[in-house]
Structures are given as C-alpha cells and as structure tokens.
Amino acid sequence: MKVLVTGANGQLGQVFQKKEKQIKADFIFQNSSSLDLTNHAAIEAFFQENQFDYCINCAAYTNVEAAETEVEKAFLVNAKAAENLAKVCQKNQVILIHPSTDYVFDGEKETAYLEVDDTQPINVYGASKLKGEELIQISLKEHFIIRTSWLYSEFGKNFFTFIKSQIDQNAEEVKITTEQKGTPTNANDLADFILWLISDKSKAYGVYHFSNLGSLTWYDFTLEIKSLYHSDIQVSAVDHFKTKAKRPQNSTLDKAKLIEQFNYQIKSWDKSLANLITEIG
C-alpha cells in the first residue's frame, strides 16, 4: 500500500511523519516546494511516476486572519488545489482523505453541528474550505472529507503551543476569549483515526466530523493547560477580541455519524490533552 501525504511541513503533516510506522504502508511526504498542488500538470506527472492507493491532503491555507485580505491565495490553496488533486485521484483511482473545518458553519446553532446541517461560513477561510469540499465532491466519488475543529499538537503554531510557550517563558498573564465554544482536537487523534480508516480499507465515503469529545471555550481550554502544567500564569477572561475575520460562536461538531459508521471510540478533549502533555512534557 502506498500513501501520499501532502502539506508535509504543516502541523498535521508532521504528525503523520511521526506516526507513519503505525500501519504497513509506504508513505511519501510532499510539501508545496516539492509538489505544487495549484499546478494540475505537475500533480498528474507526479502520480504517473508513483502508484498511490491513498492521498491524505494536509495541504491548506490556515491563516484565518490573513485570508480576509489574501482571498485569492486562500481559494487557490483550499479550493482550486483540492480540485486539482481530486481530479488526478479520480483519473488514477486513488482514494482521497481531505481534512476540512468547523468554520464552514456560521456558529448560530445552539447544539452541535451535524454533517447535513446547512453550511454558511462567515469568513474567507471557511468559505475557501467549503468550496474545496464542494469541488472534491463533484470531481471524485472515492473521498473522505473529515471536518475537524481547533486542531492542536506539539508541532507548529497553534493555540496549545502558544499557551505552552507563555508558560515556559514565565509570562504573568494571558488574555483569552470566552466568546467562542467548540472542541479542541488533538491532531494525533485525528491522524490515528485516518490511519485506522486506511487500515480498515473502508469504502463508506462521504463527509464526517471528527473532534475530541466535549464542548468548551478557549478560556476553559487554557485553564486546563495551566492546571496540567501546574503553572502560576494568570488567565484573564475577555468577552471579545477585535479581529479581521469573524469566528463562529459555536462550532461544536457532532460525531455520532462517524462513531456509529465505524464503531470508533473517540477520546474526550481533557483526556487527550493530558495524554499529549504526559508524552511531550
């Protein structure tokens, strides 16, 4: 079995590099400098040289703030590149696994979002990711679109590594919003599920939601990180931060479809966070 992982330098791509020996497969990792996903011909040539069974598309434009002004770039990477990849996968009979985002929703729903709920993104990043989903669905039947939320890990720039850096630097205070509710997702858990999906050779294609279990605010998440690190940092609650991009107030994802379809056990957000901190210190 041969698996292509795009976006190898990103957070999720680095997690897959850490975990590649968990299943019996030959992994090929590519980043934007080695494989330009915005160039359809380049992807076709690369797939002709390599016979893949799966492609995990970790390549994405994820800067939510910058996307408000870099609209064309966000759509090029999150939509057009995804379409290019899907079309080449279709031509070469490759199964595409494509992580997406909770930001395809507007956040107005009071309960957790189902896969069938109406999508209504309120920022450019969410709109570009939704367009990528739609283009994949048009171009390729054999796909898994996996929406996730608040992704973090020990790699790259994310909310967890930011709070950890403040603790490591003995910062006196961090100000964290209480306005948004959702679920932090340990990228290691998402990668584990995707690797399980490949090992299981499932054909239950479609859109699924994956995040850790539970719902909380960024403020709550910060307090738990502080507690697990036994830190004295002051965590101050802020109702609203002024940002370029609007954020959904509630982006909690309902995972019932995935759990029932695959009989897969998902960890709670607090247990998963504790596991990561135990692992990395």
Tab-separated table of C-alpha atoms in Angstrom:
chain	number	residue	atom	x	y	z
A	1	MET	CA	0.000	0.000	0.000
A	2	LYS	CA	1.332	3.446	-0.937
A	3	VAL	CA	0.116	6.672	0.705
A	4	LEU	CA	0.804	10.241	-0.395
A	5	VAL	CA	0.712	12.910	2.309
A	6	THR	CA	0.639	16.492	1.044
A	7	GLY	CA	1.343	19.507	3.233
A	8	ALA	CA	4.126	17.599	4.974
A	9	ASN	CA	5.536	20.713	6.675
A	10	GLY	CA	2.248	21.628	8.330
A	11	GLN	CA	1.045	20.591	11.749
A	12	LEU	CA	-0.943	17.528	10.654
A	13	GLY	CA	1.682	16.546	8.092
A	14	GLN	CA	4.331	16.489	10.818
A	15	VAL	CA	2.090	14.321	12.988
A	16	PHE	CA	1.782	11.795	10.147
A	17	GLN	CA	5.563	11.726	9.763
A	18	LYS	CA	5.768	10.838	13.451
A	19	LYS	CA	3.175	8.071	13.082
A	20	GLU	CA	3.927	6.594	9.665
A	21	LYS	CA	5.149	3.258	11.062
A	22	GLN	CA	1.793	2.565	12.750
A	23	ILE	CA	0.462	0.832	9.637
A	24	LYS	CA	2.021	-1.280	6.925
A	25	ALA	CA	2.288	1.257	4.137
A	26	ASP	CA	4.843	3.145	2.131
A	27	PHE	CA	4.425	6.856	2.860
A	28	ILE	CA	5.536	9.604	0.502
A	29	PHE	CA	5.575	13.098	2.046
A	30	GLN	CA	5.405	16.203	-0.113
A	31	ASN	CA	5.275	19.924	0.640
A	32	SER	CA	4.445	22.925	-1.540
A	33	SER	CA	8.030	23.327	-2.737
A	34	SER	CA	8.282	19.700	-3.917
A	35	LEU	CA	4.744	19.314	-5.286
A	36	ASP	CA	2.735	22.365	-6.360
A	37	LEU	CA	-0.910	21.411	-5.931
A	38	THR	CA	-2.033	24.530	-7.787
A	39	ASN	CA	-0.374	23.069	-10.912
A	40	HIS	CA	-2.605	20.333	-12.335
A	41	ALA	CA	0.031	19.119	-14.799
A	42	ALA	CA	2.625	18.774	-12.048
A	43	ILE	CA	0.277	16.611	-9.981
A	44	GLU	CA	-0.514	14.420	-12.994
A	45	ALA	CA	3.169	13.897	-13.706
A	46	PHE	CA	3.886	13.029	-10.085
A	47	PHE	CA	1.047	10.488	-9.971
A	48	GLN	CA	2.302	8.888	-13.189
A	49	GLU	CA	5.666	8.330	-11.533
A	50	ASN	CA	4.088	6.922	-8.348
A	51	GLN	CA	1.191	4.498	-7.992
A	52	PHE	CA	-0.725	5.593	-4.882
A	53	ASP	CA	-3.605	3.902	-3.114
A	54	TYR	CA	-4.454	6.836	-0.828
A	55	CYS	CA	-3.783	10.550	-0.695
A	56	ILE	CA	-4.092	12.428	2.597
A	57	ASN	CA	-4.361	16.105	1.732
A	58	CYS	CA	-2.890	18.011	4.687
A	59	ALA	CA	-2.048	20.999	2.474
A	60	ALA	CA	-4.120	24.034	3.416
A	61	TYR	CA	-4.104	27.791	3.821
A	62	THR	CA	-4.958	28.102	7.525
A	63	ASN	CA	-4.232	31.734	8.460
A	64	VAL	CA	-7.791	32.821	9.248
A	65	GLU	CA	-6.893	36.483	9.732
A	66	ALA	CA	-4.684	36.867	6.646
A	67	ALA	CA	-7.272	35.135	4.472
A	68	GLU	CA	-9.532	38.182	4.806
A	69	THR	CA	-7.114	40.143	2.630
A	70	GLU	CA	-5.418	37.268	0.757
A	71	VAL	CA	-8.691	35.988	-0.637
A	72	GLU	CA	-7.329	34.762	-3.958
A	73	LYS	CA	-4.492	32.850	-2.278
A	74	ALA	CA	-6.842	31.220	0.242
A	75	PHE	CA	-9.176	29.986	-2.514
A	76	LEU	CA	-6.241	28.884	-4.692
A	77	VAL	CA	-4.830	26.620	-1.972
A	78	ASN	CA	-8.021	25.497	-0.227
A	79	ALA	CA	-10.284	25.141	-3.245
A	80	LYS	CA	-8.502	25.033	-6.611
A	81	ALA	CA	-5.626	22.876	-5.360
A	82	ALA	CA	-8.096	20.500	-3.723
A	83	GLU	CA	-9.989	20.231	-7.012
A	84	ASN	CA	-6.766	19.526	-8.928
A	85	LEU	CA	-5.850	16.783	-6.502
A	86	ALA	CA	-9.335	15.260	-6.601
A	87	LYS	CA	-9.361	15.136	-10.408
A	88	VAL	CA	-5.980	13.426	-10.554
A	89	CYS	CA	-7.072	10.992	-7.843
A	90	GLN	CA	-10.165	10.202	-9.911
A	91	LYS	CA	-8.053	9.558	-13.001
A	92	ASN	CA	-5.654	7.292	-11.097
A	93	GLN	CA	-8.193	5.520	-8.844
A	94	VAL	CA	-6.722	6.950	-5.658
A	95	ILE	CA	-8.832	7.417	-2.508
A	96	LEU	CA	-8.618	10.989	-1.202
A	97	ILE	CA	-8.800	11.820	2.513
A	98	HIS	CA	-9.306	15.548	2.954
A	99	PRO	CA	-9.406	17.293	6.372
A	100	SER	CA	-11.747	20.281	6.470
A	101	THR	CA	-13.001	22.650	9.146
A	102	ASP	CA	-15.763	23.599	11.567
A	103	TYR	CA	-15.570	27.095	10.071
A	104	VAL	CA	-17.857	26.031	7.205
A	105	PHE	CA	-20.663	26.769	9.713
A	106	ASP	CA	-21.854	30.183	10.916
A	107	GLY	CA	-21.939	29.254	14.609
A	108	GLU	CA	-25.543	30.315	15.175
A	109	LYS	CA	-26.795	26.828	16.065
A	110	GLU	CA	-27.123	26.204	19.792
A	111	THR	CA	-26.381	22.473	19.601
A	112	ALA	CA	-23.568	20.536	17.884
A	113	TYR	CA	-23.418	20.628	14.090
A	114	LEU	CA	-24.362	17.585	12.019
A	115	GLU	CA	-22.802	16.792	8.650
A	116	VAL	CA	-26.160	17.537	6.967
A	117	ASP	CA	-26.640	20.969	8.551
A	118	ASP	CA	-26.609	23.989	6.261
A	119	THR	CA	-23.154	25.470	5.741
A	120	GLN	CA	-22.884	29.231	5.975
A	121	PRO	CA	-19.273	30.341	6.504
A	122	ILE	CA	-18.769	33.821	7.951
A	123	ASN	CA	-15.123	34.305	6.983
A	124	VAL	CA	-12.954	33.823	3.898
A	125	TYR	CA	-11.080	30.846	5.329
A	126	GLY	CA	-14.326	28.960	5.959
A	127	ALA	CA	-15.671	29.872	2.520
A	128	SER	CA	-12.491	28.671	0.804
A	129	LYS	CA	-12.538	25.358	2.673
A	130	LEU	CA	-16.223	24.845	1.856
A	131	LYS	CA	-15.520	25.485	-1.827
A	132	GLY	CA	-12.778	22.859	-1.648
A	133	GLU	CA	-15.257	20.363	-0.187
A	134	GLU	CA	-17.751	21.061	-2.967
A	135	LEU	CA	-15.169	20.705	-5.739
A	136	ILE	CA	-13.913	17.411	-4.320
A	137	GLN	CA	-17.461	16.031	-4.162
A	138	ILE	CA	-18.028	16.992	-7.808
A	139	SER	CA	-14.698	15.583	-9.013
A	140	LEU	CA	-14.275	12.347	-7.072
A	141	LYS	CA	-16.582	9.738	-5.555
A	142	GLU	CA	-13.895	7.911	-3.548
A	143	HIS	CA	-13.296	10.573	-0.907
A	144	PHE	CA	-13.477	11.113	2.823
A	145	ILE	CA	-13.967	14.743	3.868
A	146	ILE	CA	-13.283	14.989	7.583
A	147	ARG	CA	-14.244	18.239	9.251
A	148	THR	CA	-12.330	18.940	12.430
A	149	SER	CA	-12.024	21.812	14.902
A	150	TRP	CA	-9.460	23.720	16.964
A	151	LEU	CA	-6.592	21.473	15.854
A	152	TYR	CA	-3.524	21.418	18.092
A	153	SER	CA	-0.419	19.298	18.698
A	154	GLU	CA	3.193	19.628	19.730
A	155	PHE	CA	4.066	20.801	16.207
A	156	GLY	CA	3.907	24.244	14.619
A	157	LYS	CA	1.951	27.317	15.639
A	158	ASN	CA	-1.357	26.518	17.284
A	159	PHE	CA	-3.250	27.519	20.414
A	160	PHE	CA	-1.682	24.832	22.585
A	161	THR	CA	1.903	25.641	21.600
A	162	PHE	CA	1.184	29.351	22.153
A	163	ILE	CA	-0.088	28.802	25.699
A	164	LYS	CA	2.776	26.385	26.412
A	165	SER	CA	5.286	28.979	25.206
A	166	GLN	CA	3.770	31.584	27.538
A	167	ILE	CA	4.058	29.153	30.447
A	168	ASP	CA	7.641	28.207	29.506
A	169	GLN	CA	8.571	31.912	29.325
A	170	ASN	CA	7.026	32.539	32.757
A	171	ALA	CA	4.584	35.090	31.378
A	172	GLU	CA	2.486	36.759	34.046
A	173	GLU	CA	-0.814	36.795	32.174
A	174	VAL	CA	-2.663	35.666	29.056
A	175	LYS	CA	-5.998	37.108	27.944
A	176	ILE	CA	-8.318	34.523	26.408
A	177	THR	CA	-11.760	34.836	24.843
A	178	THR	CA	-14.873	33.311	26.371
A	179	GLU	CA	-16.952	34.147	23.286
A	180	GLN	CA	-16.358	31.011	21.222
A	181	LYS	CA	-17.436	27.467	22.069
A	182	GLY	CA	-16.176	24.336	20.369
A	183	THR	CA	-13.872	21.369	20.855
A	184	PRO	CA	-10.069	21.228	20.791
A	185	THR	CA	-8.839	18.344	18.643
A	186	ASN	CA	-5.504	16.674	19.264
A	187	ALA	CA	-4.012	16.246	15.779
A	188	ASN	CA	-2.501	12.970	16.957
A	189	ASP	CA	-6.014	11.590	17.487
A	190	LEU	CA	-7.160	12.770	14.058
A	191	ALA	CA	-4.123	11.133	12.462
A	192	ASP	CA	-4.800	7.906	14.380
A	193	PHE	CA	-8.346	7.799	13.024
A	194	ILE	CA	-7.219	8.441	9.443
A	195	LEU	CA	-4.583	5.704	9.690
A	196	TRP	CA	-7.242	3.371	11.109
A	197	LEU	CA	-9.522	4.294	8.207
A	198	ILE	CA	-6.806	3.314	5.743
A	199	SER	CA	-6.019	0.069	7.571
A	200	ASP	CA	-9.723	-0.801	7.643
A	201	LYS	CA	-9.977	-0.209	3.876
A	202	SER	CA	-13.405	1.311	4.359
A	203	LYS	CA	-15.499	2.275	1.357
A	204	ALA	CA	-18.014	4.303	3.387
A	205	TYR	CA	-17.103	7.504	1.558
A	206	GLY	CA	-18.550	10.894	2.412
A	207	VAL	CA	-18.407	13.771	4.861
A	208	TYR	CA	-17.686	13.102	8.530
A	209	HIS	CA	-16.981	15.106	11.666
A	210	PHE	CA	-14.027	14.319	13.915
A	211	SER	CA	-13.008	16.188	17.034
A	212	ASN	CA	-12.389	15.120	20.592
A	213	LEU	CA	-15.484	14.720	22.764
A	214	GLY	CA	-16.914	17.616	24.761
A	215	SER	CA	-17.585	21.320	24.271
A	216	LEU	CA	-15.891	24.279	25.938
A	217	THR	CA	-14.434	27.756	25.385
A	218	TRP	CA	-10.855	28.723	24.601
A	219	TYR	CA	-10.747	30.116	28.147
A	220	ASP	CA	-11.711	26.733	29.617
A	221	PHE	CA	-9.090	25.025	27.455
A	222	THR	CA	-6.412	27.421	28.685
A	223	LEU	CA	-7.310	26.795	32.324
A	224	GLU	CA	-6.876	23.051	31.794
A	225	ILE	CA	-3.484	23.515	30.117
A	226	LYS	CA	-2.442	25.727	33.040
A	227	SER	CA	-3.625	23.134	35.546
A	228	LEU	CA	-1.845	20.217	33.878
A	229	TYR	CA	1.415	22.175	33.770
A	230	HIS	CA	0.947	23.324	37.389
A	231	SER	CA	1.557	26.877	36.191
A	232	ASP	CA	1.005	30.148	38.069
A	233	ILE	CA	0.168	32.116	34.911
A	234	GLN	CA	-2.864	34.397	35.257
A	235	VAL	CA	-5.614	33.548	32.763
A	236	SER	CA	-7.926	36.528	32.240
A	237	ALA	CA	-11.281	36.149	30.534
A	238	VAL	CA	-12.118	38.509	27.662
A	239	ASP	CA	-15.591	38.654	26.125
A	240	HIS	CA	-14.495	39.784	22.688
A	241	PHE	CA	-11.290	40.283	20.715
A	242	LYS	CA	-11.413	42.599	17.703
A	243	THR	CA	-10.281	40.589	14.673
A	244	LYS	CA	-10.471	40.937	10.895
A	245	ALA	CA	-12.225	37.605	10.499
A	246	LYS	CA	-15.454	36.734	12.242
A	247	ARG	CA	-15.442	33.479	14.195
A	248	PRO	CA	-18.444	31.174	14.740
A	249	GLN	CA	-19.625	31.462	18.338
A	250	ASN	CA	-20.492	27.767	18.455
A	251	SER	CA	-18.595	25.364	16.219
A	252	THR	CA	-19.047	22.151	18.199
A	253	LEU	CA	-19.201	19.177	15.841
A	254	ASP	CA	-21.487	16.185	16.292
A	255	LYS	CA	-19.516	12.945	15.823
A	256	ALA	CA	-22.380	10.424	16.031
A	257	LYS	CA	-22.258	9.563	12.326
A	258	LEU	CA	-18.562	8.669	12.432
A	259	ILE	CA	-18.812	6.775	15.727
A	260	GLU	CA	-21.757	4.691	14.514
A	261	GLN	CA	-20.452	4.091	10.987
A	262	PHE	CA	-17.001	2.914	12.047
A	263	ASN	CA	-17.660	1.795	15.642
A	264	TYR	CA	-14.747	4.042	16.571
A	265	GLN	CA	-14.020	5.298	20.066
A	266	ILE	CA	-13.024	8.982	20.292
A	267	LYS	CA	-11.196	10.338	23.340
A	268	SER	CA	-12.538	13.198	25.432
A	269	TRP	CA	-10.755	16.507	24.973
A	270	ASP	CA	-9.371	16.582	28.524
A	271	LYS	CA	-8.014	13.037	28.432
A	272	SER	CA	-6.391	13.644	25.053
A	273	LEU	CA	-4.785	16.882	26.239
A	274	ALA	CA	-3.436	15.127	29.346
A	275	ASN	CA	-2.016	12.332	27.182
A	276	LEU	CA	-0.154	14.803	24.965
A	277	ILE	CA	1.313	16.716	27.893
A	278	THR	CA	2.434	13.454	29.512
A	279	GLU	CA	4.086	12.472	26.215
A	280	ILE	CA	5.939	15.699	25.456
A	281	GLY	CA	6.359	17.172	28.958
